[in-house]
Amino acid sequence: MDALTVLSIIISSSLFAAAPLIFTALGGVFSERSGVVNIGLEGLMIIGAFTAIVFNLTFASTFGAATPWVALLAAMAVGGLLSLLHALASITFRADQVVSGVAINFLALGVSLFLVKMLYDKGQTDIIKVNFKKVDIPVLSDIPVIGKLIFSNISYPAIVAIALAFVSWYVLYKTPFGLRLRAVGEHPMAADTMGVNVAKMRYTAVFISGLLGGLGGGVYAQSISLDFSHATITGQGFMALAAMIFGKWHPLGAMGAAIFFGFAQSLSIVGSSIPFLENIPAVYLLVAPYVLTILALAGFIGRADAPKAAGTPYIKGSR
Amino acid sequence: MSKRFSNLAVPVVSVLLGLIAGAIIMLISGYDPISGYAALWNGAFGDSFYVGETLRQMTPYIFAGLAVAFAFRTGLFNIGVEGQLLVGWLAAVWVGVAFDLPKIIHLPLSLLAAAAAGALWGLIPGILKARLHVHEVIVTIMMNYVALHLTNHLIRNVISDQSDSTEAVKETASLKSSFFESLTDFSSLHNGIYLGLIAAVIMWFMLEKTTLGYELRSVGYSQHASQYAGMNVSRNIVLSMVISGAFAGLGGAMEGLGTFGNAFLHSGFSGVGFDGIAVALLGGNAAIGVVLASLLFGALKVGALNMPIESGVPNELVEIVIALIIFFVASSYMIKWLLSRFKKEEK
């Protein structure tokens, strides 16, 4: 194997594994930037994965090749709805945001497994037939070197995810909406004084995180797991949360971290076929993302500070 | 409204709301809620075997709940109970398999190993929190995954030879009880239930009756005030996480030395640690509350298995009910507000 082929395999499988993480981590960035901690990302991914698979199985004959994309829309919608419950608890009812997020995770798993039992009368769904595959992007894959490295043997959701990270960066840092959203997360009282509706901003941000979390789950289910069971999403959401923190609550940072985690995940799968990695025991590659996140948090890789108001409900009139 | 009343009212109302919501879900999905809940009750308390199973399920919940509650009282959220439980499980089984000792030494040694492993897993986030102000929630989540992959690796490659589980622990390290087996028609209830109740008493005594407990609670109320009063806040944070981790590790020992008698590969988390969060929240982070809440959750989990058999309701319904209970407890602001509304109208 020449170096270029090895590199191409690594890049392609990293991006493939990273796409769902990027979407979900971006969702986390929106929510936490507005001051609402979202441990519920895992649950949002679960419900997204469930919705996408059920939709895909039911409507594959209607929509044909477009099914996975339409299923993603459904996954986003349901993820968004579930996130509103988190918003209701943590913004209106002033619940502990971490606890409410934990409840969301339990709820998503319970509801989706309950419905799988009801709909299919067994513990897991069938395997979907129309899924996201790795393809060569037309035209772009013909570019010399870069075309082979990045644009061939890649899934479309990965490209969309990377594009969306840049869109999120633009929205958060270059628009009035983004400025208000970040203001609400740093100093809600100041934002309120300037006429920003804190509750509305936070609801919007949590809703966006629901859309993106559902999207991430839908992408994961339709490109990696291909069916839905209790073991479909085990920790992908927490991984996305880690990517968000590793990326210092910044959309592009989160994307970079997610790609890195995708790289680490894919290494534990394709590592055995790559010459200089085959001798490293799999366990090191498996725990690497988590250990690196802890190290990053401990400040060995630069300090990461959460938005100041993250985790605290805003109560008008209190100091 | 008196504090004592609302402390009791919020969990009770939450459980009722959760069960009502579960009944509504059963109605909407075309099941009979009365036969569903009857099956749940029979599956949890129907005969001595089921009572034994419920108490057995309750045992690790007590430890997991105590672990979460203990950290909570010091103002720390230990989501890492799951990981601490896994390393405790493995440590207990490892000692239980590797040594040949008389029971009076072997069993305590296995338990000690579990507590030490759990404590170590709590020590790392504790130190990071105390020294570097790293948020313990994220670190403990990450530690969960490290524990999962590490214990799987050790079981597969170090303790056993590429096998999916370890050998059964030696008789001298086992918690199995022939007394309970004859009493409960060979349920898997084991002596760990005593240890769980003792642990609850220890936690109550430690928090409410000792200087250490006073300092820990004080740090939980206000770190700055505790600092001014001359307490060592960092030391107390680390200590709280270590003790919490030790409780969690013992919870793992209950599974390893009692329920299963070995350690095996986990493809995902056991869920006991996460359920511990629900147990602690519902129990108001107090020892007696944790014991009662773990009885409830033990009954729900074990009884759920009977629901599909007797009434055709998928047992996942119970997961939904548990999720809703946590949700309602978390939203206690809303429940308190509703309760005060009702009180006003009565006047």
XYZ file of C-alpha atoms in Angstrom, chain A residues 18-218:
201
model
C -17.359 11.745 12.183
C -20.426 12.990 10.268
C -23.046 12.115 12.923
C -20.769 13.478 15.660
C -20.319 16.781 13.830
C -24.066 17.364 13.486
C -24.769 16.515 17.112
C -21.799 18.450 18.469
C -22.951 21.523 16.540
C -26.335 21.080 18.195
C -24.574 21.050 21.542
C -22.726 24.256 20.654
C -25.990 26.098 19.955
C -27.631 24.909 23.160
C -24.713 25.532 25.505
C -23.798 28.851 23.898
C -27.262 30.017 24.909
C -26.638 28.838 28.481
C -28.519 25.540 28.496
C -26.399 22.479 29.256
C -27.550 19.625 27.042
C -26.589 16.185 28.359
C -29.668 15.017 26.452
C -27.780 14.939 23.132
C -27.550 11.171 23.509
C -31.332 10.910 23.809
C -31.840 13.253 20.858
C -29.602 11.030 18.751
C -31.498 7.938 19.904
C -34.868 9.363 18.945
C -33.408 10.637 15.654
C -31.956 7.224 14.828
C -35.225 5.521 15.704
C -37.327 7.916 13.628
C -35.026 7.705 10.621
C -35.006 3.905 10.619
C -38.767 3.554 11.043
C -39.416 6.184 8.379
C -36.912 4.568 6.044
C -38.429 1.094 6.480
C -41.974 2.385 6.003
C -41.506 4.733 3.061
C -38.581 3.196 1.154
C -40.916 2.159 -1.680
C -42.511 5.632 -1.884
C -39.443 7.814 -1.985
C -36.940 5.416 -3.550
C -33.356 6.662 -3.545
C -34.318 9.895 -1.778
C -35.629 7.994 1.262
C -32.625 8.541 3.571
C -32.775 12.292 3.017
C -36.518 12.520 3.666
C -36.028 10.291 6.719
C -33.471 12.791 7.999
C -36.115 15.527 7.878
C -38.410 13.338 9.964
C -35.578 12.620 12.413
C -34.896 16.340 12.750
C -38.547 17.106 13.402
C -38.893 14.499 16.141
C -35.533 15.465 17.690
C -36.697 19.066 17.747
C -39.942 18.111 19.487
C -38.146 16.095 22.166
C -35.703 18.918 22.797
C -38.625 21.237 23.524
C -39.358 19.059 26.554
C -35.805 19.684 27.761
C -36.306 23.381 27.089
C -39.609 23.415 28.972
C -38.046 21.750 32.021
C -34.798 23.671 32.122
C -35.970 27.121 31.029
C -39.577 27.449 32.204
C -39.621 25.026 35.137
C -36.039 25.936 36.185
C -35.108 22.268 36.513
C -31.497 21.245 36.995
C -30.401 21.132 33.354
C -28.158 18.120 33.790
C -30.921 16.155 35.493
C -33.428 17.111 32.831
C -30.937 16.009 30.184
C -30.545 12.668 31.931
C -34.343 12.324 31.909
C -34.375 13.042 28.160
C -31.872 10.230 27.614
C -33.971 7.760 29.603
C -37.160 8.913 27.905
C -35.826 8.662 24.356
C -34.548 5.137 24.913
C -37.742 4.017 26.666
C -40.099 5.520 24.090
C -38.220 4.267 21.057
C -37.792 0.715 22.378
C -41.445 0.677 23.479
C -42.519 1.714 19.976
C -40.192 -0.788 18.291
C -41.814 -3.552 20.347
C -45.266 -2.240 19.452
C -44.602 -1.754 15.734
C -42.476 -4.798 14.962
C -43.162 -7.081 17.909
C -39.434 -7.691 18.472
C -36.448 -6.031 20.085
C -34.895 -4.556 16.967
C -35.958 -3.398 13.530
C -35.092 -4.946 10.179
C -32.062 -3.676 8.318
C -32.823 -0.803 5.961
C -32.241 -1.339 2.251
C -31.746 2.247 1.105
C -28.874 3.820 3.038
C -26.089 6.389 2.759
C -23.163 4.854 0.929
C -19.627 5.969 0.312
C -19.506 7.442 -3.197
C -17.148 9.373 -5.448
C -18.406 12.937 -5.723
C -18.816 13.800 -9.424
C -16.371 16.384 -10.892
C -14.665 17.111 -7.521
C -13.217 13.607 -7.271
C -11.410 14.198 -10.561
C -9.196 16.888 -9.023
C -5.688 15.428 -8.770
C -4.517 14.306 -5.271
C -7.182 16.225 -3.288
C -9.931 14.611 -5.299
C -8.615 11.176 -4.459
C -7.932 12.023 -0.821
C -11.103 13.854 0.148
C -13.784 13.682 -2.507
C -13.702 10.018 -3.428
C -15.147 7.206 -1.360
C -16.992 9.641 0.911
C -20.590 9.965 2.103
C -22.662 13.024 1.241
C -23.720 13.618 4.884
C -20.044 14.101 5.793
C -19.761 16.932 3.270
C -23.029 18.463 4.463
C -21.798 18.233 8.074
C -18.575 20.085 7.329
C -20.456 22.736 5.360
C -22.934 23.094 8.210
C -20.106 23.703 10.680
C -19.060 26.734 8.642
C -22.674 27.901 8.368
C -23.031 27.576 12.166
C -19.853 29.557 12.683
C -21.204 32.304 10.419
C -24.590 32.322 12.185
C -23.105 32.387 15.688
C -20.320 34.887 15.104
C -21.390 37.086 12.173
C -25.122 37.667 12.614
C -27.148 39.664 15.189
C -29.027 36.461 16.029
C -25.748 34.731 16.923
C -24.543 37.655 19.014
C -27.796 37.628 20.995
C -27.641 33.885 21.432
C -24.111 34.066 22.828
C -24.977 37.071 24.994
C -27.816 35.127 26.598
C -25.370 32.355 27.443
C -22.689 34.641 28.879
C -24.682 37.245 30.758
C -28.443 36.827 30.474
C -29.188 39.843 32.668
C -27.195 42.173 30.450
C -28.872 40.706 27.387
C -32.283 41.124 29.002
C -31.517 44.756 29.801
C -30.711 45.313 26.134
C -34.115 43.986 25.160
C -33.218 40.444 24.193
C -35.907 37.922 25.126
C -33.784 35.453 27.114
C -36.347 32.649 27.322
C -37.175 32.874 23.609
C -33.504 32.825 22.607
C -32.862 29.796 24.799
C -35.901 27.929 23.502
C -34.728 28.594 19.943
C -31.206 27.412 20.699
C -32.345 24.221 22.419
C -34.739 23.563 19.526
C -31.868 23.924 17.052
C -29.830 21.472 19.129
C -32.782 19.075 18.947
C -32.944 19.385 15.156
C -29.213 18.767 14.833
C -29.143 15.978 17.425
C -31.974 14.196 15.601
C -30.120 14.749 12.338
C -26.940 13.255 13.798
C -28.830 10.217 15.042
C -30.536 9.806 11.667
